[in-house]
């Protein structure tokens, strides 16, 4: 790889940042950014980027009223780390990289410097010639913000001076009239509004019941202790697979994993619906983070920095409590049907907006749990990344295998049905 040319940030981005600093003495942290600095939710984003070849931040002004972002000078020696590995250990490079990333979860970055670092691991693995590992404190921004920043730091292969183009979101054609007529359209809109308020009312009640500990998840091998998710060692494992419906895949994988765990105290009956080792009525819920910006998708960095932008930089994310169906089904497609029905109802609710403002209380009372599942889809490929609390889930590779096998079961069921 040739020498990389310096990347220049658009002038209007720098101007917007300086205007914010000069007008108000800094940019206040968003509600979610403040939460990510709470003791029990000190969360970092860890990103691994494989390479085929070897390979204007801000900090907090703690003396001002409240937490604010202020411009600062960056010393790259404090942020870019290139570790050296013992030659005797390079016969297991995948395990070395996995252990290295896991150890990052045991340390933090000083608040006196910009809270990010980059680790360049020049070690050939089964999936890349080298690996770059970003560790970024979550208060700096959510996935949408950081993806915009990453893309703003790249250039087109066809034109090294040009930023990559962003796919445009297609807008619905408002001129298309429904065949139901005026009265029909009126009742349809009325029904949608009533459904929205009813679903929101039910979700908020369940949310409050969860916050005040009236509604608890079943004690399972996947459930972590209260408030320990941000301080314990975590193991990161991943799989590359074909993009498909992930909710159904996750339900199958978790069901198979828990069925294996519960058989330890029983005689193994297999993994069929009629041979079930699972307790009845397991309540297991996941927290789904959603982008609540009016403008969906990845936006240009310059647009995110503008005043009154509909796609602002920061942590503009809400979340929903999604109840997983933990059971064994003879037909794997039943998981997909159940997941779709539940998610369709969740989409017709304002739970994500409500939770954005109630996040502080939710994390305070409920804490972070022992398992996080991240899914990244790119060019018809999907990466499943598990971040597991090793004290609760000592075998994350087995869980990752269950998720991969679950995808194959669903694919085979679809192919059989179509055939």
Coordinates of C-alpha atoms in Angstrom, one line a residue:
X1 CA 0.0 0.0 0.0
X2 CA 1.3 3.4 -0.9
X3 CA 1.6 6.4 1.4
X4 CA -1.8 7.8 2.4
X5 CA -2.4 11.4 1.6
X6 CA -3.7 13.6 4.5
X7 CA -7.4 13.9 4.6
X8 CA -8.8 17.4 4.9
X9 CA -12.1 18.1 6.7
X10 CA -14.6 20.3 5.0
X11 CA -14.2 23.9 6.0
X12 CA -17.9 24.2 7.0
X13 CA -17.5 21.4 9.5
X14 CA -14.7 23.2 11.3
X15 CA -16.6 26.5 11.2
X16 CA -19.7 24.9 12.8
X17 CA -17.6 23.3 15.6
X18 CA -15.9 26.6 16.4
X19 CA -19.2 28.5 16.3
X20 CA -20.7 26.2 18.8
X21 CA -17.7 26.6 21.1
X22 CA -17.5 30.4 20.8
X23 CA -21.3 30.9 21.3
X24 CA -21.9 28.7 24.4
X25 CA -18.5 27.8 25.7
X26 CA -18.8 24.3 24.4
X27 CA -21.4 21.8 23.2
X28 CA -23.5 20.2 26.0
X29 CA -23.7 16.4 26.1
X30 CA -26.9 14.8 25.0
X31 CA -29.0 12.8 27.5
X32 CA -27.7 9.5 26.2
X33 CA -24.1 10.8 26.2
X34 CA -24.4 11.7 29.9
X35 CA -25.8 8.3 30.7
X36 CA -22.7 6.6 29.1
X37 CA -20.6 8.4 31.7
X38 CA -22.5 6.9 34.6
X39 CA -20.5 4.4 36.8
X40 CA -22.6 1.4 35.8
X41 CA -22.8 2.3 32.1
X42 CA -19.3 3.4 31.2
X43 CA -19.6 1.9 27.7
X44 CA -17.0 1.8 24.9
X45 CA -17.6 1.0 21.2
X46 CA -15.0 -1.5 20.0
X47 CA -14.7 -1.9 16.2
X48 CA -12.5 -4.3 14.3
X49 CA -11.6 -3.6 10.7
X50 CA -9.7 -6.2 8.7
X51 CA -7.2 -5.0 6.0
X52 CA -5.7 -6.8 3.0
X53 CA -2.4 -5.2 3.7
X54 CA -0.4 -4.2 6.9
X55 CA -1.4 -1.2 8.1
X56 CA -10.8 17.1 15.2
X57 CA -11.7 15.1 18.4
X58 CA -12.9 16.6 21.6
X59 CA -12.7 16.1 25.4
X60 CA -14.8 17.1 28.4
X61 CA -14.3 20.4 30.2
X62 CA -15.1 19.3 33.7
X63 CA -14.7 22.8 35.2
X64 CA -17.6 24.2 33.4
X65 CA -21.3 23.9 34.5
X66 CA -22.4 20.5 33.4
X67 CA -20.6 18.3 30.9
X68 CA -19.5 20.0 27.7
X69 CA -17.4 19.2 24.7
X70 CA -14.5 21.6 23.9
X71 CA -11.8 21.6 21.1
X72 CA -8.4 20.2 22.1
X73 CA -5.0 19.3 20.6
X74 CA -4.5 15.6 19.9
X75 CA -1.2 13.8 20.5
X76 CA -1.4 10.8 18.3
X77 CA 1.2 9.0 20.4
X78 CA -1.5 8.7 23.1
X79 CA -4.1 7.3 20.8
X80 CA -2.4 5.0 18.2
X81 CA -0.9 1.8 19.5
X82 CA 1.0 -0.7 17.5
X83 CA 1.7 -3.8 19.7
X84 CA 4.4 -6.3 19.0
X85 CA 3.7 -10.0 19.4
X86 CA 6.0 -12.8 20.4
X87 CA 7.0 -14.9 17.4
X88 CA 6.4 -18.1 19.3
X89 CA 2.7 -17.3 19.7
X90 CA 1.8 -16.3 16.1
X91 CA 0.7 -19.9 15.3
X92 CA -2.7 -19.0 16.9
X93 CA -3.3 -15.4 15.5
X94 CA -7.1 -15.5 15.6
X95 CA -7.0 -16.4 19.3
X96 CA -4.4 -13.7 20.0
X97 CA -6.5 -11.0 18.3
X98 CA -9.6 -12.2 20.2
X99 CA -7.7 -12.1 23.6
X100 CA -6.3 -8.6 22.8
X101 CA -9.7 -7.2 22.0
X102 CA -11.2 -8.9 25.1
X103 CA -8.5 -7.3 27.3
X104 CA -9.5 -3.8 26.0
X105 CA -12.8 -4.3 27.9
X106 CA -10.9 -4.5 31.2
X107 CA -9.3 -1.0 30.8
X108 CA -10.6 2.5 30.3
X109 CA -9.3 5.7 28.6
X110 CA -8.3 8.7 30.7
X111 CA -10.9 11.5 30.7
X112 CA -8.1 14.1 30.4
X113 CA -7.5 13.2 26.7
X114 CA -9.9 12.5 23.8
X115 CA -11.6 9.2 24.7
X116 CA -10.6 7.1 21.7
X117 CA -7.7 5.0 20.6
X118 CA -6.7 2.9 17.6
X119 CA -4.8 -0.4 17.9
X120 CA -3.0 -1.6 14.7
X121 CA -2.5 -5.4 14.9
X122 CA -0.1 -6.4 12.1
X123 CA -0.9 -10.1 12.6
X124 CA -2.3 -12.2 9.7
X125 CA -5.5 -14.0 10.7
X126 CA -8.0 -16.3 8.9
X127 CA -10.0 -13.3 7.7
X128 CA -7.4 -10.5 7.1
X129 CA -3.8 -9.7 6.7
X130 CA -4.0 -7.2 9.6
X131 CA -6.6 -5.8 11.9
X132 CA -7.4 -2.3 13.1
X133 CA -9.3 -2.0 16.4
X134 CA -11.0 1.2 17.3
X135 CA -12.0 1.8 20.9
X136 CA -14.3 4.8 21.3
X137 CA -16.3 6.0 24.3
X138 CA -20.0 5.8 23.5
X139 CA -20.6 9.3 24.7
X140 CA -18.8 10.6 21.6
X141 CA -21.5 9.4 19.4
X142 CA -23.8 6.5 18.3
X143 CA -23.3 4.2 15.3
X144 CA -24.8 6.6 12.8
X145 CA -22.5 9.4 13.8
X146 CA -19.4 7.3 13.8
X147 CA -20.2 5.7 10.5
X148 CA -20.5 9.2 9.0
X149 CA -17.2 10.1 10.5
X150 CA -15.5 7.0 9.1
X151 CA -16.9 7.5 5.6
X152 CA -15.8 11.2 5.8
X153 CA -12.3 9.9 6.4
X154 CA -12.3 7.8 3.2
X155 CA -12.1 8.5 -0.5
X156 CA -13.3 6.8 -3.7
X157 CA -10.9 4.3 -5.3
X158 CA -11.9 5.7 -8.7
X159 CA -11.2 9.3 -7.6
X160 CA -8.9 9.7 -4.5
X161 CA -10.0 13.3 -4.1
X162 CA -13.7 12.6 -3.9
X163 CA -15.8 11.6 -0.8
X164 CA -17.8 8.4 -1.2
X165 CA -21.4 9.0 -2.3
X166 CA -24.3 8.2 0.0
X167 CA -27.3 6.2 -1.2
X168 CA -30.4 8.4 -1.3
X169 CA -33.5 7.3 0.7
X170 CA -36.4 6.8 -1.7
X171 CA -39.5 8.8 -0.6
X172 CA -42.9 7.4 -0.9
X173 CA -45.0 8.8 -3.8
X174 CA -47.6 11.0 -2.0
X175 CA -49.5 11.5 -5.2
X176 CA -50.6 7.9 -5.4
X177 CA -54.1 7.7 -4.2
X178 CA -55.6 4.7 -2.3
X179 CA -58.4 2.8 -3.9
X180 CA -60.4 3.1 -0.7
X181 CA -61.6 6.7 -1.3
X182 CA -61.7 9.5 1.2
X183 CA -63.8 7.7 3.8
X184 CA -61.7 4.6 3.6
X185 CA -58.5 6.6 4.0
X186 CA -59.9 8.4 6.9
X187 CA -60.7 5.2 8.8
X188 CA -57.4 3.7 8.0
X189 CA -55.5 6.7 9.3
X190 CA -57.7 6.8 12.4
X191 CA -57.0 3.1 13.1
X192 CA -53.3 3.7 12.7
X193 CA -53.3 6.6 15.1
X194 CA -55.4 4.6 17.7
X195 CA -53.1 1.6 17.3
X196 CA -50.0 3.9 17.8
X197 CA -51.4 5.3 21.1
X198 CA -52.6 1.9 22.4
X199 CA -49.3 0.2 21.6
X200 CA -47.4 3.1 23.2
X201 CA -49.6 2.9 26.3
X202 CA -49.0 -0.8 26.7
X203 CA -45.2 -0.6 26.1
X204 CA -44.8 2.3 28.5
X205 CA -46.6 0.3 31.2
X206 CA -44.3 -2.6 30.7
X207 CA -41.4 -0.3 30.6
X208 CA -42.3 1.2 34.0
X209 CA -43.0 -2.2 35.4
X210 CA -39.5 -3.2 34.4
X211 CA -37.9 -0.1 35.8
X212 CA -39.5 -0.5 39.2
X213 CA -38.7 -4.2 39.2
X214 CA -42.3 -5.5 39.1
X215 CA -41.6 -7.3 35.8
X216 CA -38.4 -9.3 35.9
X217 CA -36.8 -11.6 33.4
X218 CA -36.5 -15.3 34.2
X219 CA -33.2 -16.3 35.8
X220 CA -31.3 -18.0 33.0
X221 CA -27.6 -18.6 32.2
X222 CA -27.8 -15.5 29.9
X223 CA -29.0 -13.1 32.6
X224 CA -26.3 -10.9 34.2
X225 CA -26.3 -9.3 37.6
X226 CA -27.5 -5.8 38.4
X227 CA -25.2 -3.1 37.1
X228 CA -22.2 -5.3 36.4
X229 CA -22.2 -5.2 32.6
X230 CA -19.8 -2.2 32.2
X231 CA -17.1 -3.5 34.6
X232 CA -16.6 -7.2 33.9
X233 CA -14.4 -8.8 31.4
X234 CA -16.1 -9.4 28.0
X235 CA -15.2 -11.8 25.2
X236 CA -15.8 -10.7 21.6
X237 CA -16.5 -13.5 19.0
X238 CA -17.9 -13.2 15.5
X239 CA -19.1 -15.1 12.5
X240 CA -19.5 -14.1 8.9
X241 CA -22.7 -15.3 7.2
X242 CA -25.3 -14.4 4.6
X243 CA -27.7 -11.6 5.4
X244 CA -31.2 -12.8 6.5
X245 CA -33.9 -12.1 9.1
X246 CA -31.8 -11.9 12.3
X247 CA -34.5 -11.7 14.9
X248 CA -35.8 -15.2 14.1
X249 CA -32.2 -16.5 13.9
X250 CA -31.4 -15.1 17.3
X251 CA -34.5 -16.7 18.9
X252 CA -33.6 -20.1 17.4
X253 CA -29.9 -19.7 18.6
X254 CA -30.8 -18.6 22.1
X255 CA -33.4 -21.4 22.4
X256 CA -30.9 -24.1 21.3
X257 CA -28.2 -22.7 23.6
X258 CA -30.4 -22.6 26.7
X259 CA -31.8 -26.0 25.9
X260 CA -28.3 -27.3 26.0
X261 CA -27.6 -25.5 29.3
X262 CA -30.7 -26.8 31.0
X263 CA -30.0 -30.4 30.0
X264 CA -27.0 -30.4 32.4
X265 CA -29.5 -31.3 35.2
X266 CA -31.6 -33.5 33.1
X267 CA -31.3 -36.4 30.6
X268 CA -30.7 -35.0 27.2
X269 CA -33.8 -35.3 25.1
X270 CA -32.5 -33.7 21.9
X271 CA -33.5 -30.4 20.4
X272 CA -36.9 -31.1 18.9
X273 CA -40.2 -29.5 20.1
X274 CA -41.4 -32.8 21.7
X275 CA -38.0 -33.3 23.4
X276 CA -37.7 -30.1 25.4
X277 CA -35.3 -29.4 28.2
X278 CA -36.4 -25.8 28.7
X279 CA -38.5 -24.5 31.6
X280 CA -42.0 -23.3 30.7
X281 CA -42.7 -19.6 30.1
X282 CA -39.2 -18.2 30.1
X283 CA -39.3 -14.4 30.0
X284 CA -36.2 -13.2 28.2
X285 CA -36.2 -9.7 26.7
X286 CA -33.6 -7.8 24.6
X287 CA -32.9 -4.1 24.4
X288 CA -33.0 -3.0 20.7
X289 CA -31.4 0.4 20.1
X290 CA -33.0 2.5 17.3
X291 CA -32.0 5.7 15.5
X292 CA -34.6 8.3 16.4
X293 CA -33.4 11.0 14.1
X294 CA -36.1 12.4 11.7
X295 CA -33.6 11.7 8.8
X296 CA -32.9 8.0 8.7
X297 CA -29.7 6.3 7.5
X298 CA -26.1 7.4 7.2
X299 CA -25.7 11.1 6.5
X300 CA -22.8 13.2 5.3
X301 CA -20.6 14.5 8.2
X302 CA -21.0 18.1 7.2
X303 CA -24.8 17.8 7.2
X304 CA -24.7 16.3 10.7
X305 CA -22.7 19.3 12.0
X306 CA -25.2 21.9 10.7
X307 CA -27.4 23.8 13.1
X308 CA -31.0 22.5 13.3
X309 CA -30.1 19.4 11.2
X310 CA -32.5 16.5 11.1
X311 CA -29.6 14.1 11.4
X312 CA -27.5 15.6 14.2
X313 CA -24.3 14.2 15.5
X314 CA -24.3 12.6 18.9
X315 CA -26.3 9.8 20.7
X316 CA -29.8 10.2 19.3
X317 CA -30.9 6.6 20.0
X318 CA -33.9 5.2 21.8
X319 CA -34.6 1.6 22.6
X320 CA -37.4 -1.0 22.8
X321 CA -37.8 -4.0 25.0
X322 CA -38.2 -7.0 22.7
X323 CA -39.5 -10.2 24.2
X324 CA -37.8 -13.3 22.8
X325 CA -39.7 -16.5 22.4
X326 CA -37.6 -19.1 24.1
X327 CA -38.9 -22.5 23.0
X328 CA -38.2 -25.3 20.6
X329 CA -40.1 -25.5 17.3
X330 CA -40.2 -28.3 14.8
X331 CA -40.7 -25.7 12.1
X332 CA -37.9 -23.1 12.2
X333 CA -40.0 -20.6 10.2
X334 CA -42.3 -20.3 13.2
X335 CA -39.6 -18.2 14.9
X336 CA -39.6 -15.8 11.9
X337 CA -43.4 -15.4 12.0
X338 CA -43.4 -14.7 15.8
X339 CA -40.5 -12.3 15.5
X340 CA -42.1 -10.4 12.6
X341 CA -45.5 -10.1 14.4
X342 CA -43.8 -8.7 17.5
X343 CA -41.6 -6.3 15.7
X344 CA -44.5 -5.0 13.5
X345 CA -46.3 -4.1 16.7
X346 CA -43.2 -2.5 18.2
X347 CA -42.8 -0.3 15.1
X348 CA -46.3 1.0 15.6
X349 CA -45.4 2.5 19.0
X350 CA -43.5 5.5 20.4
X351 CA -41.6 3.4 23.0
X352 CA -38.2 4.3 21.5
X353 CA -38.9 8.0 21.9
X354 CA -40.1 7.6 25.4
X355 CA -37.2 5.4 26.4
X356 CA -34.7 8.1 25.1
X357 CA -35.8 10.4 27.9
X358 CA -36.1 7.6 30.5
X359 CA -32.8 5.9 29.7
X360 CA -31.1 7.2 32.9
X361 CA -33.6 5.5 35.2
X362 CA -33.7 2.3 33.2
X363 CA -29.9 1.8 33.4
X364 CA -29.9 2.8 37.0
X365 CA -32.4 0.2 38.1
X366 CA -31.7 -2.5 35.5
X367 CA -28.1 -2.1 34.7
X368 CA -26.3 -3.8 31.7
X369 CA -26.8 -7.5 31.2
X370 CA -24.4 -10.3 30.4
X371 CA -24.8 -10.5 26.6
X372 CA -24.8 -8.1 23.6
X373 CA -25.4 -9.2 20.1
X374 CA -24.3 -6.9 17.2
X375 CA -25.2 -7.5 13.6
X376 CA -23.4 -5.7 10.7
X377 CA -24.7 -6.2 7.2
X378 CA -22.6 -5.2 4.2
X379 CA -22.7 -6.3 0.5
X380 CA -25.0 -9.3 1.1
X381 CA -22.8 -10.5 4.0
X382 CA -23.7 -10.3 7.7
X383 CA -21.3 -10.4 10.6
X384 CA -22.7 -11.6 14.0
X385 CA -20.6 -10.2 16.9
X386 CA -21.1 -11.3 20.5
X387 CA -19.9 -9.4 23.4
X388 CA -20.3 -11.8 26.3
X389 CA -19.8 -11.4 30.1
X390 CA -17.3 -14.3 30.7
X391 CA -18.5 -14.8 34.2
X392 CA -22.0 -15.6 33.0
X393 CA -21.4 -17.0 29.5
X394 CA -18.0 -18.9 29.6
X395 CA -18.6 -20.5 26.1
X396 CA -19.5 -17.6 23.7
X397 CA -18.1 -19.6 20.8
X398 CA -20.8 -22.3 21.4
X399 CA -23.5 -19.6 21.4
X400 CA -22.1 -18.2 18.2
X401 CA -22.1 -21.7 16.6
X402 CA -25.8 -22.0 17.7
X403 CA -26.7 -18.8 15.9
X404 CA -24.9 -19.9 12.8
X405 CA -26.6 -23.3 12.8
X406 CA -29.9 -21.6 13.4
X407 CA -29.5 -19.6 10.3
X408 CA -28.8 -22.7 8.3
X409 CA -31.9 -24.4 9.8
X410 CA -34.1 -21.4 8.6
X411 CA -32.4 -21.3 5.2
X412 CA -33.0 -25.1 4.7
X413 CA -36.6 -24.7 5.9
X414 CA -37.2 -21.9 3.3
X415 CA -35.6 -23.9 0.5
X416 CA -37.7 -27.0 1.4
X417 CA -40.9 -25.0 1.4
X418 CA -40.1 -23.4 -1.9
X419 CA -39.1 -26.7 -3.4

